[in-house]
Amino acid sequence: MLDLLSEFIGALRDAGLAVSLSEAVDAAEAVSQIGIEDRALFKAVLGATLVKSYAYWDTFDLVFETYFALRGPEFDIEGRDANPPASESLGSGHHNGRCGLSHQELNELLYQALLAGDALTVSSLARAAVSMFAGMEAGRPVGGTYYLFRTLRQVDLDGLAERMMVTARSAGDGPLPALDERLAADEHRSRLDHLRHEIEAEIRRRLVGDRGPEAVARTLRKPMPEDVDFMHASRDELAALRRAIYPLTRKLASCLARRRRHGRHGPLDFRATVRHSLSYGGVPVEPHFRRPTPSKPEIMVIADISGSVAAFARFTLQLVYAISSQFSRVRSFVFVDGIDEVTALFEGSDDVGEALASVNANAEVIWVDGHSNYGHALQVFWDRWGPEVSARTNVIILGDARNNYHSSSAWVVATLRTQAKHVWWLNPEPRSYWDTGDSIASEYAAACDGAFECRNLRQLERFVEQLA
Amino acid sequence: MGTEAAAERLNFSSAAAVAQGLEGVGYLADPATPAVVWLGQRLGKPVLVEGPAGTGKTELAKAVAAMSGARLIRLQCYEGLDEAKALYEWNYKRQLLRIQAGRSQAGRSQAGGSQAGGSQAGRSQAGRSQAGGEGWADLEEDIFSEEFLLARPLLEAIRATDPVVLLIDEVDRVEVETEALLLEVLSDYQVSIPELGTMRSTQVPLVFLTSNNTRELSEALKRRCLYLHIDYPDIERERRIVKARVPGIANELAEQVARVVASLRTLDLHKHPSISETIDWARTLVLLGTDSIDAEVVRDSLHILLKYRADIARATKELALP
């Protein structure tokens, strides 16, 4: 048991979770208290002792399901046992994942179970569906997504959703009110998500049976949301990033607000000290200090929003605006080869996401051909807004500095630096790519107070934190 | 004797028993919760409960206290919480009074003994320092005794002889440095007071910490705790919660309430409706005599569930309310 546990903890550590020694000891103690009969309890207990942050829960879930995939009593890898107790209630006596049911019958049963919201039956049918449709073969070197795709093509989730909606509509008399329709759709979607999840889990179980947990865990390993590269994020990863950024901004905002208020003591407040000493008979027991009032910096963000770096600009702007209360003023400018101020778009709406969406429609950022031209954009910035940059302004320039071989106008950055408090450059490319091809990152970097590589949320967070 | 009883009463036989007990006091837990509570009691470890606002984190501690008949001691955390508010404080005023009382006594006896009025001041000065030299140890022992100690929640929980559940609410609101105050209490169930020595608890209290996750708690704190994440319930559990908490609600109405709320939670809102808001909403509907929910009802009472204007606007649009 202990060996198993320490192997499992090793797998968690490989997946990027920090599990300390004392936590491992706790887990061992806890497991010795409960035994391993109850799988759900076992999982809850391991989760409570080993995973101390909800952000890591998905990773834990995945590792657990891979690692203990075949160690529960109810999971038999061979298709012949694919009908667990629940499916016996489906009638028609003996049927089996492989031969008892035809394709249509299985889909029909699945549809009935989904409609009734019977989670247990759905799970067992998902298992049957995998053994029937996925066509898994031992030792075949394809990933789990291939099997998932094959199964889902046959199960046809969209078709099922459509049929369930039709049934829901025909249940009442007359057409369904819009609200009920929406509620039904939401409920169906969550049931279909459950089905999809079950199918994925079943495929994973079978893969583990075929290749062993270590190999599967390796292929399934995903980076944590805050480590995902902005430039190469897939659509799902971008969605995960968007979800991750909201709690992050809130955390950052409250952390900064606290730091501002709890800054170091100011000078002695003589009046208050004497006033409070009266209750101790004139002995100044508690000295009082003035509250310091640190000045708030002004921020100007100049962001390249051409295709390659748009996602990066988006996240940075979102982060900066979320903590805008920490700055006296935030102004934002976007460019591709032309440049435009978009501050008004952000100030007019309390939803940063919406404002970002409207930037593309409202800002005039195309000058000639819609390819990045840092030189021209910077020059126009200097001509139009240069005089407004004051000694209290922090200028942040976002971009990969891929200038399409136009002139650099690095003198603008250098002049800004003499005029502003700081000029920083955030580059979403890894440092090793700088100055390759048409990138002139180090020419700009030399003119700035600092140029940072900012490839993922973690690096971005660190930068914004030190900014305020 | 008290501790014996405590040990007996705060002893849950199994996770299932905890689930049953919680249900008995009207708290319908998700599957993982009873297991973690039980484990916390078994291992004598604090339980750190995280999750979105209004999912019943504080309620869990109250329910556990209620089901086990233990006393609930609550420490509400806030910015600027210090050890004087969390652990203990010396009762300054009483100490001052005690010192003054001692001084005036000593002064009176000396004034009686002295004759020469001119050297009064000088002699009294010398006399006091002498009297102080004699009485200082006594005095110090006296004013730094338990009589002058104001026990704040953490110390109170440690000193309790009856069974207690200690709830440290919204621990993410204190500064990182203040968190360190909790560490000694949480890992060893003891409080060190320099003047008195270490106070050890006679029993292991069941400790719950709640956090809304506005900041990352320190590793040191997390390491000492078991972790429990409470999320919004699914439709079925929410329906049962509404049934349990709102007397006289019809089954269908409870079901509809749960479905509408579940739908709202799938939207991208500033703040999703919490369980307590769901219950408030259900109560309102019962009071209004509503027996089934349609779009008008939802529109008119949406402000009970959602507290931001932008959220209400978005929900109205997304749910196609009139």
JSON list of C-alpha atoms in Angstrom, two decimals, chain B residues 108-294:
[
{"chain": "B", "resi": 108, "resn": "ARG", "atom": "CA", "xyz": [0.12, 54.94, 53.22]},
{"chain": "B", "resi": 109, "resn": "SER", "atom": "CA", "xyz": [2.22, 52.69, 55.42]},
{"chain": "B", "resi": 110, "resn": "GLN", "atom": "CA", "xyz": [5.33, 54.74, 54.63]},
{"chain": "B", "resi": 111, "resn": "ALA", "atom": "CA", "xyz": [3.66, 58.07, 55.22]},
{"chain": "B", "resi": 112, "resn": "GLY", "atom": "CA", "xyz": [2.65, 56.83, 58.67]},
{"chain": "B", "resi": 113, "resn": "GLY", "atom": "CA", "xyz": [6.22, 55.86, 59.52]},
{"chain": "B", "resi": 114, "resn": "SER", "atom": "CA", "xyz": [7.92, 59.06, 58.35]},
{"chain": "B", "resi": 115, "resn": "GLN", "atom": "CA", "xyz": [8.25, 62.21, 60.49]},
{"chain": "B", "resi": 116, "resn": "ALA", "atom": "CA", "xyz": [10.29, 64.82, 58.68]},
{"chain": "B", "resi": 117, "resn": "GLY", "atom": "CA", "xyz": [8.09, 66.72, 56.21]},
{"chain": "B", "resi": 118, "resn": "GLY", "atom": "CA", "xyz": [10.99, 68.39, 54.33]},
{"chain": "B", "resi": 119, "resn": "SER", "atom": "CA", "xyz": [12.69, 65.19, 53.27]},
{"chain": "B", "resi": 120, "resn": "GLN", "atom": "CA", "xyz": [9.36, 63.53, 52.45]},
{"chain": "B", "resi": 121, "resn": "ALA", "atom": "CA", "xyz": [9.88, 63.59, 48.74]},
{"chain": "B", "resi": 122, "resn": "GLY", "atom": "CA", "xyz": [13.39, 62.20, 48.84]},
{"chain": "B", "resi": 123, "resn": "ARG", "atom": "CA", "xyz": [12.54, 59.54, 51.36]},
{"chain": "B", "resi": 124, "resn": "SER", "atom": "CA", "xyz": [9.41, 58.50, 49.59]},
{"chain": "B", "resi": 125, "resn": "GLN", "atom": "CA", "xyz": [11.46, 58.15, 46.44]},
{"chain": "B", "resi": 126, "resn": "ALA", "atom": "CA", "xyz": [13.94, 55.90, 48.21]},
{"chain": "B", "resi": 127, "resn": "GLY", "atom": "CA", "xyz": [11.17, 54.09, 50.04]},
{"chain": "B", "resi": 128, "resn": "ARG", "atom": "CA", "xyz": [9.32, 53.36, 46.87]},
{"chain": "B", "resi": 129, "resn": "SER", "atom": "CA", "xyz": [12.33, 51.96, 45.14]},
{"chain": "B", "resi": 130, "resn": "GLN", "atom": "CA", "xyz": [12.97, 49.82, 48.18]},
{"chain": "B", "resi": 131, "resn": "ALA", "atom": "CA", "xyz": [9.37, 48.70, 48.40]},
{"chain": "B", "resi": 132, "resn": "GLY", "atom": "CA", "xyz": [9.46, 48.12, 44.68]},
{"chain": "B", "resi": 133, "resn": "GLY", "atom": "CA", "xyz": [12.54, 45.97, 45.10]},
{"chain": "B", "resi": 134, "resn": "GLU", "atom": "CA", "xyz": [10.74, 43.87, 47.67]},
{"chain": "B", "resi": 135, "resn": "GLY", "atom": "CA", "xyz": [7.33, 43.72, 46.08]},
{"chain": "B", "resi": 136, "resn": "TRP", "atom": "CA", "xyz": [8.32, 43.66, 42.44]},
{"chain": "B", "resi": 137, "resn": "ALA", "atom": "CA", "xyz": [8.52, 39.93, 42.01]},
{"chain": "B", "resi": 138, "resn": "ASP", "atom": "CA", "xyz": [5.20, 39.48, 43.77]},
{"chain": "B", "resi": 139, "resn": "LEU", "atom": "CA", "xyz": [3.65, 42.26, 41.82]},
{"chain": "B", "resi": 140, "resn": "GLU", "atom": "CA", "xyz": [4.89, 40.94, 38.53]},
{"chain": "B", "resi": 141, "resn": "GLU", "atom": "CA", "xyz": [3.71, 37.47, 39.30]},
{"chain": "B", "resi": 142, "resn": "ASP", "atom": "CA", "xyz": [0.43, 38.93, 40.30]},
{"chain": "B", "resi": 143, "resn": "ILE", "atom": "CA", "xyz": [-0.30, 41.17, 37.35]},
{"chain": "B", "resi": 144, "resn": "PHE", "atom": "CA", "xyz": [0.87, 38.61, 34.85]},
{"chain": "B", "resi": 145, "resn": "SER", "atom": "CA", "xyz": [-1.40, 35.88, 36.11]},
{"chain": "B", "resi": 146, "resn": "GLU", "atom": "CA", "xyz": [-4.42, 34.41, 34.40]},
{"chain": "B", "resi": 147, "resn": "GLU", "atom": "CA", "xyz": [-6.65, 36.80, 36.30]},
{"chain": "B", "resi": 148, "resn": "PHE", "atom": "CA", "xyz": [-5.41, 39.65, 34.14]},
{"chain": "B", "resi": 149, "resn": "LEU", "atom": "CA", "xyz": [-5.47, 37.72, 30.90]},
{"chain": "B", "resi": 150, "resn": "LEU", "atom": "CA", "xyz": [-8.21, 38.42, 28.37]},
{"chain": "B", "resi": 151, "resn": "ALA", "atom": "CA", "xyz": [-8.67, 35.27, 26.35]},
{"chain": "B", "resi": 152, "resn": "ARG", "atom": "CA", "xyz": [-9.42, 35.89, 22.70]},
{"chain": "B", "resi": 153, "resn": "PRO", "atom": "CA", "xyz": [-11.00, 33.20, 20.50]},
{"chain": "B", "resi": 154, "resn": "LEU", "atom": "CA", "xyz": [-7.88, 31.13, 19.82]},
{"chain": "B", "resi": 155, "resn": "LEU", "atom": "CA", "xyz": [-6.81, 30.97, 23.45]},
{"chain": "B", "resi": 156, "resn": "GLU", "atom": "CA", "xyz": [-10.38, 30.38, 24.51]},
{"chain": "B", "resi": 157, "resn": "ALA", "atom": "CA", "xyz": [-10.59, 27.36, 22.22]},
{"chain": "B", "resi": 158, "resn": "ILE", "atom": "CA", "xyz": [-7.32, 26.02, 23.58]},
{"chain": "B", "resi": 159, "resn": "ARG", "atom": "CA", "xyz": [-8.36, 26.45, 27.21]},
{"chain": "B", "resi": 160, "resn": "ALA", "atom": "CA", "xyz": [-11.87, 25.07, 26.77]},
{"chain": "B", "resi": 161, "resn": "THR", "atom": "CA", "xyz": [-12.64, 21.90, 28.64]},
{"chain": "B", "resi": 162, "resn": "ASP", "atom": "CA", "xyz": [-15.96, 21.29, 26.96]},
{"chain": "B", "resi": 163, "resn": "PRO", "atom": "CA", "xyz": [-16.04, 20.16, 23.32]},
{"chain": "B", "resi": 164, "resn": "VAL", "atom": "CA", "xyz": [-15.53, 23.07, 20.97]},
{"chain": "B", "resi": 165, "resn": "VAL", "atom": "CA", "xyz": [-15.51, 23.70, 17.27]},
{"chain": "B", "resi": 166, "resn": "LEU", "atom": "CA", "xyz": [-13.20, 26.57, 16.36]},
{"chain": "B", "resi": 167, "resn": "LEU", "atom": "CA", "xyz": [-14.13, 28.48, 13.23]},
{"chain": "B", "resi": 168, "resn": "ILE", "atom": "CA", "xyz": [-11.53, 30.82, 11.75]},
{"chain": "B", "resi": 169, "resn": "ASP", "atom": "CA", "xyz": [-13.59, 32.65, 9.19]},
{"chain": "B", "resi": 170, "resn": "GLU", "atom": "CA", "xyz": [-12.23, 34.24, 6.00]},
{"chain": "B", "resi": 171, "resn": "VAL", "atom": "CA", "xyz": [-8.64, 33.61, 6.86]},
{"chain": "B", "resi": 172, "resn": "ASP", "atom": "CA", "xyz": [-7.57, 35.05, 3.49]},
{"chain": "B", "resi": 173, "resn": "ARG", "atom": "CA", "xyz": [-8.37, 38.52, 4.80]},
{"chain": "B", "resi": 174, "resn": "VAL", "atom": "CA", "xyz": [-5.47, 38.70, 7.22]},
{"chain": "B", "resi": 175, "resn": "GLU", "atom": "CA", "xyz": [-2.00, 39.63, 6.05]},
{"chain": "B", "resi": 176, "resn": "VAL", "atom": "CA", "xyz": [0.54, 36.96, 5.33]},
{"chain": "B", "resi": 177, "resn": "GLU", "atom": "CA", "xyz": [2.53, 37.93, 8.43]},
{"chain": "B", "resi": 178, "resn": "THR", "atom": "CA", "xyz": [-0.48, 37.54, 10.68]},
{"chain": "B", "resi": 179, "resn": "GLU", "atom": "CA", "xyz": [-1.10, 34.08, 9.34]},
{"chain": "B", "resi": 180, "resn": "ALA", "atom": "CA", "xyz": [1.98, 33.00, 11.25]},
{"chain": "B", "resi": 181, "resn": "LEU", "atom": "CA", "xyz": [0.06, 33.60, 14.47]},
{"chain": "B", "resi": 182, "resn": "LEU", "atom": "CA", "xyz": [-2.18, 30.72, 13.60]},
{"chain": "B", "resi": 183, "resn": "LEU", "atom": "CA", "xyz": [0.56, 28.24, 12.91]},
{"chain": "B", "resi": 184, "resn": "GLU", "atom": "CA", "xyz": [1.39, 27.33, 16.50]},
{"chain": "B", "resi": 185, "resn": "VAL", "atom": "CA", "xyz": [-2.25, 26.94, 17.38]},
{"chain": "B", "resi": 186, "resn": "LEU", "atom": "CA", "xyz": [-3.05, 24.87, 14.34]},
{"chain": "B", "resi": 187, "resn": "SER", "atom": "CA", "xyz": [-0.18, 22.43, 14.44]},
{"chain": "B", "resi": 188, "resn": "ASP", "atom": "CA", "xyz": [0.34, 21.87, 18.17]},
{"chain": "B", "resi": 189, "resn": "TYR", "atom": "CA", "xyz": [-2.84, 23.24, 19.70]},
{"chain": "B", "resi": 190, "resn": "GLN", "atom": "CA", "xyz": [-0.88, 25.38, 22.06]},
{"chain": "B", "resi": 191, "resn": "VAL", "atom": "CA", "xyz": [-0.30, 29.05, 22.75]},
{"chain": "B", "resi": 192, "resn": "SER", "atom": "CA", "xyz": [2.95, 30.42, 24.10]},
{"chain": "B", "resi": 193, "resn": "ILE", "atom": "CA", "xyz": [2.61, 33.39, 26.42]},
{"chain": "B", "resi": 194, "resn": "PRO", "atom": "CA", "xyz": [6.05, 34.73, 27.35]},
{"chain": "B", "resi": 195, "resn": "GLU", "atom": "CA", "xyz": [5.02, 35.70, 30.91]},
{"chain": "B", "resi": 196, "resn": "LEU", "atom": "CA", "xyz": [3.06, 32.56, 31.67]},
{"chain": "B", "resi": 197, "resn": "GLY", "atom": "CA", "xyz": [4.60, 29.83, 29.60]},
{"chain": "B", "resi": 198, "resn": "THR", "atom": "CA", "xyz": [2.94, 27.55, 27.13]},
{"chain": "B", "resi": 199, "resn": "MET", "atom": "CA", "xyz": [-0.71, 26.74, 27.36]},
{"chain": "B", "resi": 200, "resn": "ARG", "atom": "CA", "xyz": [-1.55, 23.39, 25.92]},
{"chain": "B", "resi": 201, "resn": "SER", "atom": "CA", "xyz": [-5.03, 22.30, 25.04]},
{"chain": "B", "resi": 202, "resn": "THR", "atom": "CA", "xyz": [-6.54, 19.51, 27.09]},
{"chain": "B", "resi": 203, "resn": "GLN", "atom": "CA", "xyz": [-8.41, 18.25, 24.07]},
{"chain": "B", "resi": 204, "resn": "VAL", "atom": "CA", "xyz": [-8.02, 18.60, 20.34]},
{"chain": "B", "resi": 205, "resn": "PRO", "atom": "CA", "xyz": [-10.64, 21.02, 19.11]},
{"chain": "B", "resi": 206, "resn": "LEU", "atom": "CA", "xyz": [-12.07, 20.56, 15.66]},
{"chain": "B", "resi": 207, "resn": "VAL", "atom": "CA", "xyz": [-10.88, 23.54, 13.63]},
{"chain": "B", "resi": 208, "resn": "PHE", "atom": "CA", "xyz": [-12.34, 24.91, 10.42]},
{"chain": "B", "resi": 209, "resn": "LEU", "atom": "CA", "xyz": [-10.72, 27.66, 8.40]},
{"chain": "B", "resi": 210, "resn": "THR", "atom": "CA", "xyz": [-12.63, 29.24, 5.58]},
{"chain": "B", "resi": 211, "resn": "SER", "atom": "CA", "xyz": [-11.22, 31.18, 2.68]},
{"chain": "B", "resi": 212, "resn": "ASN", "atom": "CA", "xyz": [-12.78, 32.94, -0.28]},
{"chain": "B", "resi": 213, "resn": "ASN", "atom": "CA", "xyz": [-9.51, 32.61, -2.09]},
{"chain": "B", "resi": 214, "resn": "THR", "atom": "CA", "xyz": [-8.87, 36.32, -2.57]},
{"chain": "B", "resi": 215, "resn": "ARG", "atom": "CA", "xyz": [-5.22, 35.52, -2.12]},
{"chain": "B", "resi": 216, "resn": "GLU", "atom": "CA", "xyz": [-3.05, 32.46, -2.01]},
{"chain": "B", "resi": 217, "resn": "LEU", "atom": "CA", "xyz": [-2.57, 31.28, 1.56]},
{"chain": "B", "resi": 218, "resn": "SER", "atom": "CA", "xyz": [0.94, 30.51, 2.67]},
{"chain": "B", "resi": 219, "resn": "GLU", "atom": "CA", "xyz": [2.34, 27.05, 2.14]},
{"chain": "B", "resi": 220, "resn": "ALA", "atom": "CA", "xyz": [3.04, 26.69, 5.83]},
{"chain": "B", "resi": 221, "resn": "LEU", "atom": "CA", "xyz": [-0.61, 27.15, 6.66]},
{"chain": "B", "resi": 222, "resn": "LYS", "atom": "CA", "xyz": [-1.86, 24.89, 3.92]},
{"chain": "B", "resi": 223, "resn": "ARG", "atom": "CA", "xyz": [0.53, 22.15, 4.87]},
{"chain": "B", "resi": 224, "resn": "ARG", "atom": "CA", "xyz": [-0.97, 21.95, 8.32]},
{"chain": "B", "resi": 225, "resn": "CYS", "atom": "CA", "xyz": [-4.52, 21.66, 7.08]},
{"chain": "B", "resi": 226, "resn": "LEU", "atom": "CA", "xyz": [-6.70, 19.23, 5.24]},
{"chain": "B", "resi": 227, "resn": "TYR", "atom": "CA", "xyz": [-8.16, 20.79, 2.16]},
{"chain": "B", "resi": 228, "resn": "LEU", "atom": "CA", "xyz": [-11.80, 20.82, 1.21]},
{"chain": "B", "resi": 229, "resn": "HIS", "atom": "CA", "xyz": [-13.24, 22.60, -1.78]},
{"chain": "B", "resi": 230, "resn": "ILE", "atom": "CA", "xyz": [-16.97, 23.20, -1.68]},
{"chain": "B", "resi": 231, "resn": "ASP", "atom": "CA", "xyz": [-18.53, 24.07, -5.00]},
{"chain": "B", "resi": 232, "resn": "TYR", "atom": "CA", "xyz": [-22.02, 25.00, -6.07]},
{"chain": "B", "resi": 233, "resn": "PRO", "atom": "CA", "xyz": [-24.36, 22.01, -5.75]},
{"chain": "B", "resi": 234, "resn": "ASP", "atom": "CA", "xyz": [-25.90, 20.23, -8.72]},
{"chain": "B", "resi": 235, "resn": "ILE", "atom": "CA", "xyz": [-29.59, 20.59, -9.46]},
{"chain": "B", "resi": 236, "resn": "GLU", "atom": "CA", "xyz": [-30.67, 17.59, -7.43]},
{"chain": "B", "resi": 237, "resn": "ARG", "atom": "CA", "xyz": [-28.79, 18.57, -4.29]},
{"chain": "B", "resi": 238, "resn": "GLU", "atom": "CA", "xyz": [-29.85, 22.18, -4.54]},
{"chain": "B", "resi": 239, "resn": "ARG", "atom": "CA", "xyz": [-33.46, 21.05, -4.82]},
{"chain": "B", "resi": 240, "resn": "ARG", "atom": "CA", "xyz": [-33.07, 19.05, -1.64]},
{"chain": "B", "resi": 241, "resn": "ILE", "atom": "CA", "xyz": [-31.42, 21.98, 0.13]},
{"chain": "B", "resi": 242, "resn": "VAL", "atom": "CA", "xyz": [-34.30, 24.25, -0.88]},
{"chain": "B", "resi": 243, "resn": "LYS", "atom": "CA", "xyz": [-36.77, 21.63, 0.30]},
{"chain": "B", "resi": 244, "resn": "ALA", "atom": "CA", "xyz": [-35.01, 21.31, 3.62]},
{"chain": "B", "resi": 245, "resn": "ARG", "atom": "CA", "xyz": [-34.58, 25.03, 4.26]},
{"chain": "B", "resi": 246, "resn": "VAL", "atom": "CA", "xyz": [-37.82, 26.47, 2.94]},
{"chain": "B", "resi": 247, "resn": "PRO", "atom": "CA", "xyz": [-40.78, 25.00, 4.75]},
{"chain": "B", "resi": 248, "resn": "GLY", "atom": "CA", "xyz": [-43.92, 24.51, 2.74]},
{"chain": "B", "resi": 249, "resn": "ILE", "atom": "CA", "xyz": [-42.37, 24.71, -0.69]},
{"chain": "B", "resi": 250, "resn": "ALA", "atom": "CA", "xyz": [-43.84, 22.45, -3.34]},
{"chain": "B", "resi": 251, "resn": "ASN", "atom": "CA", "xyz": [-41.62, 19.89, -4.96]},
{"chain": "B", "resi": 252, "resn": "GLU", "atom": "CA", "xyz": [-42.09, 21.26, -8.46]},
{"chain": "B", "resi": 253, "resn": "LEU", "atom": "CA", "xyz": [-41.31, 24.79, -7.41]},
{"chain": "B", "resi": 254, "resn": "ALA", "atom": "CA", "xyz": [-38.12, 23.69, -5.65]},
{"chain": "B", "resi": 255, "resn": "GLU", "atom": "CA", "xyz": [-37.10, 21.83, -8.77]},
{"chain": "B", "resi": 256, "resn": "GLN", "atom": "CA", "xyz": [-37.74, 24.85, -10.97]},
{"chain": "B", "resi": 257, "resn": "VAL", "atom": "CA", "xyz": [-35.85, 27.12, -8.59]},
{"chain": "B", "resi": 258, "resn": "ALA", "atom": "CA", "xyz": [-32.86, 24.82, -8.70]},
{"chain": "B", "resi": 259, "resn": "ARG", "atom": "CA", "xyz": [-32.94, 24.63, -12.49]},
{"chain": "B", "resi": 260, "resn": "VAL", "atom": "CA", "xyz": [-33.12, 28.39, -12.99]},
{"chain": "B", "resi": 261, "resn": "VAL", "atom": "CA", "xyz": [-30.25, 28.94, -10.58]},
{"chain": "B", "resi": 262, "resn": "ALA", "atom": "CA", "xyz": [-28.16, 26.22, -12.23]},
{"chain": "B", "resi": 263, "resn": "SER", "atom": "CA", "xyz": [-28.72, 27.93, -15.57]},
{"chain": "B", "resi": 264, "resn": "LEU", "atom": "CA", "xyz": [-27.69, 31.29, -14.16]},
{"chain": "B", "resi": 265, "resn": "ARG", "atom": "CA", "xyz": [-24.49, 29.78, -12.89]},
{"chain": "B", "resi": 266, "resn": "THR", "atom": "CA", "xyz": [-23.48, 28.69, -16.37]},
{"chain": "B", "resi": 267, "resn": "LEU", "atom": "CA", "xyz": [-23.50, 32.34, -17.46]},
{"chain": "B", "resi": 268, "resn": "ASP", "atom": "CA", "xyz": [-20.43, 34.50, -17.28]},
{"chain": "B", "resi": 269, "resn": "LEU", "atom": "CA", "xyz": [-21.38, 36.79, -14.40]},
{"chain": "B", "resi": 270, "resn": "HIS", "atom": "CA", "xyz": [-19.53, 38.96, -11.90]},
{"chain": "B", "resi": 271, "resn": "LYS", "atom": "CA", "xyz": [-21.05, 37.04, -9.06]},
{"chain": "B", "resi": 272, "resn": "HIS", "atom": "CA", "xyz": [-22.99, 33.82, -9.38]},
{"chain": "B", "resi": 273, "resn": "PRO", "atom": "CA", "xyz": [-26.03, 33.31, -7.18]},
{"chain": "B", "resi": 274, "resn": "SER", "atom": "CA", "xyz": [-25.08, 31.61, -3.92]},
{"chain": "B", "resi": 275, "resn": "ILE", "atom": "CA", "xyz": [-27.03, 28.95, -2.09]},
{"chain": "B", "resi": 276, "resn": "SER", "atom": "CA", "xyz": [-28.23, 31.42, 0.49]},
{"chain": "B", "resi": 277, "resn": "GLU", "atom": "CA", "xyz": [-29.54, 33.63, -2.30]},
{"chain": "B", "resi": 278, "resn": "THR", "atom": "CA", "xyz": [-31.30, 30.64, -3.81]},
{"chain": "B", "resi": 279, "resn": "ILE", "atom": "CA", "xyz": [-32.98, 30.01, -0.48]},
{"chain": "B", "resi": 280, "resn": "ASP", "atom": "CA", "xyz": [-33.94, 33.67, -0.17]},
{"chain": "B", "resi": 281, "resn": "TRP", "atom": "CA", "xyz": [-35.42, 33.54, -3.61]},
{"chain": "B", "resi": 282, "resn": "ALA", "atom": "CA", "xyz": [-37.39, 30.38, -2.86]},
{"chain": "B", "resi": 283, "resn": "ARG", "atom": "CA", "xyz": [-38.70, 31.96, 0.35]},
{"chain": "B", "resi": 284, "resn": "THR", "atom": "CA", "xyz": [-39.80, 35.04, -1.54]},
{"chain": "B", "resi": 285, "resn": "LEU", "atom": "CA", "xyz": [-41.59, 32.94, -4.11]},
{"chain": "B", "resi": 286, "resn": "VAL", "atom": "CA", "xyz": [-43.40, 31.02, -1.39]},
{"chain": "B", "resi": 287, "resn": "LEU", "atom": "CA", "xyz": [-44.37, 34.26, 0.33]},
{"chain": "B", "resi": 288, "resn": "LEU", "atom": "CA", "xyz": [-45.69, 35.66, -2.92]},
{"chain": "B", "resi": 289, "resn": "GLY", "atom": "CA", "xyz": [-47.77, 32.53, -3.36]},
{"chain": "B", "resi": 290, "resn": "THR", "atom": "CA", "xyz": [-46.11, 31.59, -6.64]},
{"chain": "B", "resi": 291, "resn": "ASP", "atom": "CA", "xyz": [-46.74, 28.01, -7.63]},
{"chain": "B", "resi": 292, "resn": "SER", "atom": "CA", "xyz": [-44.82, 27.82, -10.85]},
{"chain": "B", "resi": 293, "resn": "ILE", "atom": "CA", "xyz": [-42.04, 29.88, -12.34]},
{"chain": "B", "resi": 294, "resn": "ASP", "atom": "CA", "xyz": [-42.37, 31.60, -15.66]}
]
